């Protein structure tokens, strides 16, 4: 444009300059704010205030004052941002608008942009998983299975704890399945732990950006206009922001709210001492006269008439002044004050096209240049800039709007006096929004429509205009759409209800008013979605399809709140009304799954696949459910079919990898999980599953690397910590193992797996006291925890507490009567306690079930021998040798049998052979050596032999074994029996129990 470079000022600067020139009144309030900006917020004497609340009736000038304060702040070098009811449909939208305005002044807010983009992706992912992916032949479907269903199915499929020996028998599925939420791209949590997508990341990033901006600017001022409307959505968030839970808010952030009423007493009580209350009264007579004089209205009779009619409301004074009245009659005083002021202003507009434009645009709740062009006559389409300069038009960003008082008057008058034009304009605007909505749909997959702000805005405005044009015939369609809205975020439902309310108030239609009140009451309660859907089902004349959809949405809501029985009841109604609603079948499958009804869940997803043969996500979910039910081959078939349709489906690859682990196809599992990680390198679950496969392949260090990667992504992933600790323990890195187990315990003190394994590791390294503490804590949480009971029984035996060991082992036997190894352990504990008959009974039970086990045969042979039943002892030991060969242990027991039955000469051959063998590197080698010296070396000093044995620091169990063996020699006459008694006495004096 010619001359643009020489003028050096932007259009916005010119508008603000002219606005300042026109501003009259409120000088005390402007001074208050300006003086505050000059103060130091950190001063201990007179710090700057940081929280202002401007309040007053509609038309008193709150928004105008905020604009003046914003200009004052900018002159003081501050960054400013404003949100009002046009921006605040929820906290995320308000944050985005605040950040957009701040970025316009200070440059990109990269950290916030990244967080907002992640939030957008999370929303899209949550929306995508809220819907079973639509097949090419089912594009008309509008919604499907929730991500919760998929997550639950996957969670169950991964409930295992591999590779920890005895721990596998006591691993809780919940603990083992930790981290599976990483399979979901965005949904934060389920039920009471958080609905929908979490915006806390955006909030933290916004606070961080404020900190950065405040380091470079004296102030950042955040304005919240029309608080009577926006406060319902932002009040709690703003209070939290000021009280720092999302991060430290800088001292030079200043917050201004403007609304009609006072702040709520109880919620704002902690902050009330810090609130600067700025009540705006009507203009005084002096202020009104000053404004009129500034507008060229000085005729005394006219001024008096304006004083009487305007009630001191600045907006009405401004409108009446702009009408340039020449006499008191021009002002008028025989009708509604607002209507008179607006009417006088409209009459003042000389150009009929401008006048038509003003009236037509009043019918649009929000305006931009496109809406303006669709609303006004062809001849007025170049007057957008002129309209934006009118005193009752305000707004920022993409949209403008009329002052609510002015708009209500213009709407009221047009509906009463120009019903035909009213209908035509609303239909024209509805058709325009419908066309824009259709254009948006061309760029969006159907599942993402409701989460797209542009599409939603046009859908809402189209519905508003159709309701205004034809309230009676359009109400049914609007209520059907309300069912769809109730299936989205609560913020979307509230926007839909707001549209119904606005249309109801603008048309004063009785039917619309009744529904507006009914739905408003529903969405302001504790369960807005459920209440709104209940109202629609009870009072709305919904179609069969609409009723089915409403029951389906209620089922989803109940499921999200972990009320699965109620969810199932609603979903049963949904599929009864519409048996071809694949989405409802999917949700019902999720409810069955949550209730543990796995076969029913699989059947429901089979129905989904029958209705939508190309729905690969349904196959993924059914595969996950089959995996959970240990139908591994069928799971692989489903997941392979899904991958044939979509080879880049990361979750399907993860689950098939998991299924291949379960079927011991570890190499194939590694390939699947590696491919999954190439697609989703941030999946802690996939790293853990690949680590498990690598561990099974004996590639322990690679497995540790994968578990470490998982922990970098999620430091609280206790399953990964536990598995890495097990591998450290297997490699002899006990300190590293204990450290990982300890971290896992700290993250979840109720998870018995890492605590039990830590106790077992303490046991291995000989730290018995902390081991016993761990086992006691585990058994308090789970009295039948196998690993803790087995390890504690071993500790009891080492300490010579054989009765306590038997008690622990009996608890395990009662819980797992088919575990023969535990029954074998208990039999040996009975023998060590001197109860050979009980030992023989347990070991006989083991051998009745498994006759060819060498260890219980050897132990029963020892028990028979110590009971002096030599024939049975010899038979058992001979069978054990036949099964296992003549091991060191069997050779020793046979030598003892020959010796105690027939004397030392009879066992000499076995004793001699025994000590040509390599003795085991265990404590029993010292028992063997002691008996050798007592039996075969009569010249050797027994005291020295006993001292040598005791110098090996045997535990009470091995000492008891030695005492029992020595006592077997007592019946032999002669020097050997005497040596055995002397050695027995020496050991017993040092703490033996035999």
Coordinates of C-alpha atoms in Angstrom, one line a residue, residues 286-600:
X286 CA -20.1 14.2 36.0
X287 CA -18.6 11.2 34.2
X288 CA -21.7 10.9 32.0
X289 CA -21.6 14.6 31.1
X290 CA -17.9 14.4 30.3
X291 CA -18.4 11.5 27.9
X292 CA -21.3 13.2 26.2
X293 CA -19.3 16.4 25.8
X294 CA -16.4 14.4 24.3
X295 CA -18.9 13.0 21.8
X296 CA -20.3 16.5 21.0
X297 CA -23.6 16.1 22.9
X298 CA -23.9 19.3 24.9
X299 CA -27.6 20.5 24.6
X300 CA -28.8 20.6 28.2
X301 CA -32.2 19.0 27.5
X302 CA -30.6 16.2 25.5
X303 CA -28.0 15.6 28.2
X304 CA -30.7 15.5 30.8
X305 CA -32.6 12.9 28.8
X306 CA -29.5 10.7 28.3
X307 CA -28.8 11.0 32.1
X308 CA -32.3 9.7 32.8
X309 CA -32.4 7.0 30.2
X310 CA -28.9 5.5 30.3
X311 CA -28.9 4.8 34.0
X312 CA -25.2 5.7 34.0
X313 CA -24.2 2.6 32.0
X314 CA -21.3 3.6 29.9
X315 CA -22.3 1.4 26.9
X316 CA -25.8 3.0 26.7
X317 CA -24.3 6.5 27.1
X318 CA -22.0 5.8 24.2
X319 CA -24.7 4.4 22.0
X320 CA -27.1 7.3 22.7
X321 CA -24.3 9.8 22.1
X322 CA -23.3 8.2 18.8
X323 CA -26.9 8.6 17.6
X324 CA -26.3 12.4 17.7
X325 CA -29.6 13.4 19.3
X326 CA -30.7 17.0 18.8
X327 CA -33.6 17.0 21.2
X328 CA -35.0 15.1 24.2
X329 CA -37.6 13.6 21.9
X330 CA -34.8 12.0 19.8
X331 CA -33.6 10.2 22.9
X332 CA -37.0 8.9 23.9
X333 CA -37.9 7.5 27.3
X334 CA -41.1 5.5 26.8
X335 CA -39.6 2.0 26.2
X336 CA -37.0 -0.5 27.4
X337 CA -33.9 1.5 28.1
X338 CA -31.6 -0.8 26.2
X339 CA -33.9 -1.2 23.2
X340 CA -34.3 2.6 23.1
X341 CA -30.5 3.1 23.1
X342 CA -29.9 0.5 20.5
X343 CA -32.8 1.7 18.4
X344 CA -31.5 5.3 18.5
X345 CA -28.0 4.1 17.5
X346 CA -29.3 2.1 14.6
X347 CA -31.4 5.0 13.4
X348 CA -28.3 7.2 13.5
X349 CA -26.6 4.9 10.9
X350 CA -27.5 6.7 7.7
X351 CA -26.4 4.1 5.1
X352 CA -29.2 1.5 4.9
X353 CA -26.6 -1.2 3.9
X354 CA -24.6 -0.4 7.0
X355 CA -27.7 -0.5 9.1
X356 CA -28.7 -3.9 7.6
X357 CA -25.2 -5.2 8.2
X358 CA -25.3 -4.2 11.9
X359 CA -28.6 -6.0 12.3
X360 CA -27.7 -9.1 10.3
X361 CA -24.4 -9.6 12.2
X362 CA -26.2 -9.4 15.5
X363 CA -27.7 -12.8 14.6
X364 CA -24.3 -14.4 14.6
X365 CA -22.9 -15.2 18.1
X366 CA -19.4 -14.9 16.8
X367 CA -18.0 -13.1 13.8
X368 CA -15.1 -13.2 11.5
X369 CA -14.9 -11.7 8.0
X370 CA -16.3 -14.9 6.4
X371 CA -19.3 -14.9 8.7
X372 CA -19.8 -11.2 8.1
X373 CA -19.7 -11.8 4.3
X374 CA -22.3 -14.5 4.6
X375 CA -24.6 -12.5 6.8
X376 CA -24.7 -9.1 5.2
X377 CA -26.1 -7.8 1.9
X378 CA -23.7 -7.8 -1.1
X379 CA -23.4 -4.1 -1.0
X380 CA -22.1 -4.1 2.6
X381 CA -19.4 -6.7 2.3
X382 CA -16.6 -4.2 2.3
X383 CA -17.6 -2.8 5.7
X384 CA -16.0 -5.4 8.0
X385 CA -13.4 -3.0 9.2
X386 CA -16.1 -0.3 9.9
X387 CA -18.1 -2.8 11.9
X388 CA -15.1 -3.8 14.0
X389 CA -14.6 -0.1 15.0
X390 CA -18.1 0.2 16.6
X391 CA -18.1 0.6 20.4
X392 CA -20.2 -2.5 21.0
X393 CA -17.9 -4.9 19.0
X394 CA -15.0 -6.5 20.8
X395 CA -12.9 -9.6 20.8
X396 CA -9.4 -10.7 19.9
X397 CA -7.8 -13.4 17.8
X398 CA -9.9 -14.9 15.0
X399 CA -13.4 -13.8 16.2
X400 CA -15.3 -10.7 17.2
X401 CA -18.6 -10.4 19.0
X402 CA -21.2 -7.9 20.0
X403 CA -21.6 -6.8 23.5
X404 CA -24.1 -9.2 25.0
X405 CA -26.5 -6.3 26.1
X406 CA -26.5 -4.8 22.6
X407 CA -26.8 -8.1 20.8
X408 CA -29.7 -9.3 23.0
X409 CA -31.6 -6.1 22.1
X410 CA -31.0 -6.4 18.4
X411 CA -31.9 -10.0 18.4
X412 CA -35.1 -9.3 20.3
X413 CA -36.2 -6.5 18.0
X414 CA -35.5 -8.4 14.8
X415 CA -37.3 -11.5 15.9
X416 CA -40.3 -9.4 16.8
X417 CA -40.3 -6.9 13.9
X418 CA -38.7 -8.8 11.0
X419 CA -39.5 -12.5 11.4
X420 CA -39.1 -13.3 7.7
X421 CA -35.7 -11.6 7.5
X422 CA -34.8 -13.4 10.8
X423 CA -35.5 -16.8 9.3
X424 CA -33.8 -16.0 6.0
X425 CA -30.6 -14.7 7.6
X426 CA -30.3 -17.6 10.1
X427 CA -30.8 -20.2 7.2
X428 CA -28.3 -18.4 5.1
X429 CA -25.8 -18.5 8.0
X430 CA -26.6 -22.1 8.7
X431 CA -26.0 -23.1 5.1
X432 CA -22.7 -21.2 5.1
X433 CA -21.5 -23.0 8.2
X434 CA -22.7 -26.3 6.7
X435 CA -20.6 -25.7 3.6
X436 CA -17.5 -24.8 5.7
X437 CA -18.1 -27.9 7.8
X438 CA -18.3 -30.1 4.7
X439 CA -15.0 -28.6 3.5
X440 CA -13.4 -29.4 6.8
X441 CA -14.7 -33.0 6.6
X442 CA -12.8 -33.5 3.3
X443 CA -9.5 -33.2 5.2
X444 CA -10.5 -35.3 8.2
X445 CA -11.2 -39.0 8.9
X446 CA -14.6 -39.4 10.4
X447 CA -13.4 -40.5 13.8
X448 CA -11.5 -37.2 14.3
X449 CA -14.4 -34.9 13.4
X450 CA -15.6 -34.1 16.9
X451 CA -12.0 -33.5 18.1
X452 CA -11.3 -31.0 15.4
X453 CA -12.0 -27.4 16.7
X454 CA -12.7 -26.0 13.2
X455 CA -15.3 -28.7 12.3
X456 CA -16.9 -28.5 15.8
X457 CA -17.2 -24.7 15.6
X458 CA -19.1 -24.9 12.3
X459 CA -21.3 -27.8 13.5
X460 CA -22.3 -25.8 16.6
X461 CA -23.0 -22.6 14.7
X462 CA -24.9 -24.4 12.0
X463 CA -27.1 -26.0 14.7
X464 CA -27.6 -22.7 16.4
X465 CA -28.8 -21.0 13.3
X466 CA -31.1 -23.8 12.2
X467 CA -32.7 -23.9 15.7
X468 CA -33.2 -20.1 15.5
X469 CA -34.7 -20.3 12.0
X470 CA -37.0 -23.3 12.6
X471 CA -36.9 -24.3 16.3
X472 CA -39.8 -26.8 16.2
X473 CA -38.7 -28.9 13.3
X474 CA -35.0 -28.7 14.0
X475 CA -35.1 -29.6 17.7
X476 CA -35.3 -33.4 17.1
X477 CA -32.2 -33.3 14.9
X478 CA -30.4 -31.2 17.5
X479 CA -31.2 -33.7 20.3
X480 CA -29.9 -36.6 18.1
X481 CA -26.7 -34.7 17.7
X482 CA -26.6 -34.0 21.5
X483 CA -26.2 -37.8 21.9
X484 CA -23.1 -37.6 19.7
X485 CA -21.8 -34.7 21.7
X486 CA -22.3 -36.6 25.0
X487 CA -19.9 -39.2 23.6
X488 CA -17.1 -36.6 23.5
X489 CA -15.3 -34.7 26.2
X490 CA -17.5 -32.9 28.8
X491 CA -16.3 -29.6 27.3
X492 CA -17.8 -30.5 24.0
X493 CA -21.1 -31.5 25.6
X494 CA -21.1 -28.2 27.5
X495 CA -20.6 -26.3 24.2
X496 CA -23.5 -28.2 22.7
X497 CA -25.7 -27.3 25.7
X498 CA -24.6 -23.7 25.5
X499 CA -25.8 -23.6 21.8
X500 CA -29.2 -25.0 22.8
X501 CA -29.4 -22.4 25.6
X502 CA -28.5 -19.5 23.3
X503 CA -31.0 -20.6 20.7
X504 CA -33.6 -21.0 23.4
X505 CA -33.1 -17.5 24.8
X506 CA -32.9 -15.9 21.4
X507 CA -36.0 -17.5 20.1
X508 CA -37.9 -17.7 23.4
X509 CA -39.2 -21.0 22.1
X510 CA -40.9 -23.0 24.9
X511 CA -39.6 -26.4 23.7
X512 CA -36.1 -25.2 23.3
X513 CA -36.2 -23.4 26.7
X514 CA -37.4 -26.6 28.4
X515 CA -34.6 -28.7 26.9
X516 CA -32.0 -26.0 27.6
X517 CA -32.9 -26.0 31.2
X518 CA -33.0 -29.8 31.4
X519 CA -29.6 -30.3 29.8
X520 CA -28.0 -27.4 31.7
X521 CA -29.1 -29.0 34.9
X522 CA -27.6 -32.3 33.7
X523 CA -24.2 -31.0 32.7
X524 CA -23.7 -29.0 35.9
X525 CA -24.1 -32.1 38.1
X526 CA -21.4 -34.7 39.1
X527 CA -22.0 -37.0 36.1
X528 CA -22.7 -34.7 33.2
X529 CA -22.6 -37.2 30.4
X530 CA -24.7 -39.8 32.2
X531 CA -27.2 -37.3 33.3
X532 CA -27.5 -35.7 29.9
X533 CA -28.0 -39.0 28.2
X534 CA -30.5 -40.1 30.8
X535 CA -32.5 -36.9 30.1
X536 CA -32.3 -37.5 26.3
X537 CA -33.5 -41.1 26.7
X538 CA -36.3 -40.2 29.2
X539 CA -37.7 -37.1 27.5
X540 CA -36.4 -37.0 24.0
X541 CA -38.2 -38.5 21.1
X542 CA -35.0 -40.2 19.8
X543 CA -34.9 -42.5 16.8
X544 CA -34.3 -46.2 17.4
X545 CA -30.7 -45.6 16.3
X546 CA -30.4 -42.6 18.5
X547 CA -31.6 -44.5 21.5
X548 CA -29.2 -47.3 20.8
X549 CA -26.4 -44.8 20.5
X550 CA -27.4 -43.1 23.8
X551 CA -27.4 -46.5 25.6
X552 CA -24.0 -47.2 24.1
X553 CA -22.6 -43.9 25.3
X554 CA -23.9 -44.5 28.8
X555 CA -22.2 -47.9 28.7
X556 CA -18.9 -46.2 27.8
X557 CA -19.4 -43.8 30.7
X558 CA -20.1 -46.5 33.2
X559 CA -17.1 -48.5 31.9
X560 CA -14.8 -45.5 32.3
X561 CA -15.9 -45.2 35.9
X562 CA -15.2 -48.9 36.6
X563 CA -19.0 -49.6 36.9
X564 CA -18.9 -52.5 34.6
X565 CA -22.1 -54.3 35.6
X566 CA -24.0 -51.1 34.8
X567 CA -22.0 -50.7 31.6
X568 CA -23.0 -54.2 30.6
X569 CA -26.7 -53.5 31.2
X570 CA -26.6 -50.4 29.0
X571 CA -24.7 -52.1 26.3
X572 CA -27.1 -55.0 26.3
X573 CA -29.8 -52.5 25.6
X574 CA -27.7 -50.9 22.8
X575 CA -27.2 -54.1 20.9
X576 CA -30.8 -55.1 21.4
X577 CA -31.9 -51.9 19.7
X578 CA -29.3 -52.1 17.0
X579 CA -27.8 -55.5 16.5
X580 CA -25.6 -54.2 13.7
X581 CA -23.9 -51.6 15.8
X582 CA -20.4 -52.9 15.8
X583 CA -19.3 -50.2 18.1
X584 CA -21.7 -51.3 20.8
X585 CA -20.6 -54.9 20.5
X586 CA -17.0 -53.7 20.9
X587 CA -17.9 -51.8 24.1
X588 CA -19.8 -54.8 25.4
X589 CA -16.8 -57.0 24.8
X590 CA -14.8 -54.5 26.9
X591 CA -17.4 -54.7 29.7
X592 CA -17.3 -58.5 29.6
X593 CA -13.5 -58.4 29.7
X594 CA -13.4 -56.1 32.7
X595 CA -15.8 -58.5 34.5
X596 CA -13.5 -61.4 33.8
X597 CA -15.9 -62.9 31.3
X598 CA -13.2 -63.6 28.7
X599 CA -15.1 -66.0 26.5
X600 CA -18.0 -63.6 26.2

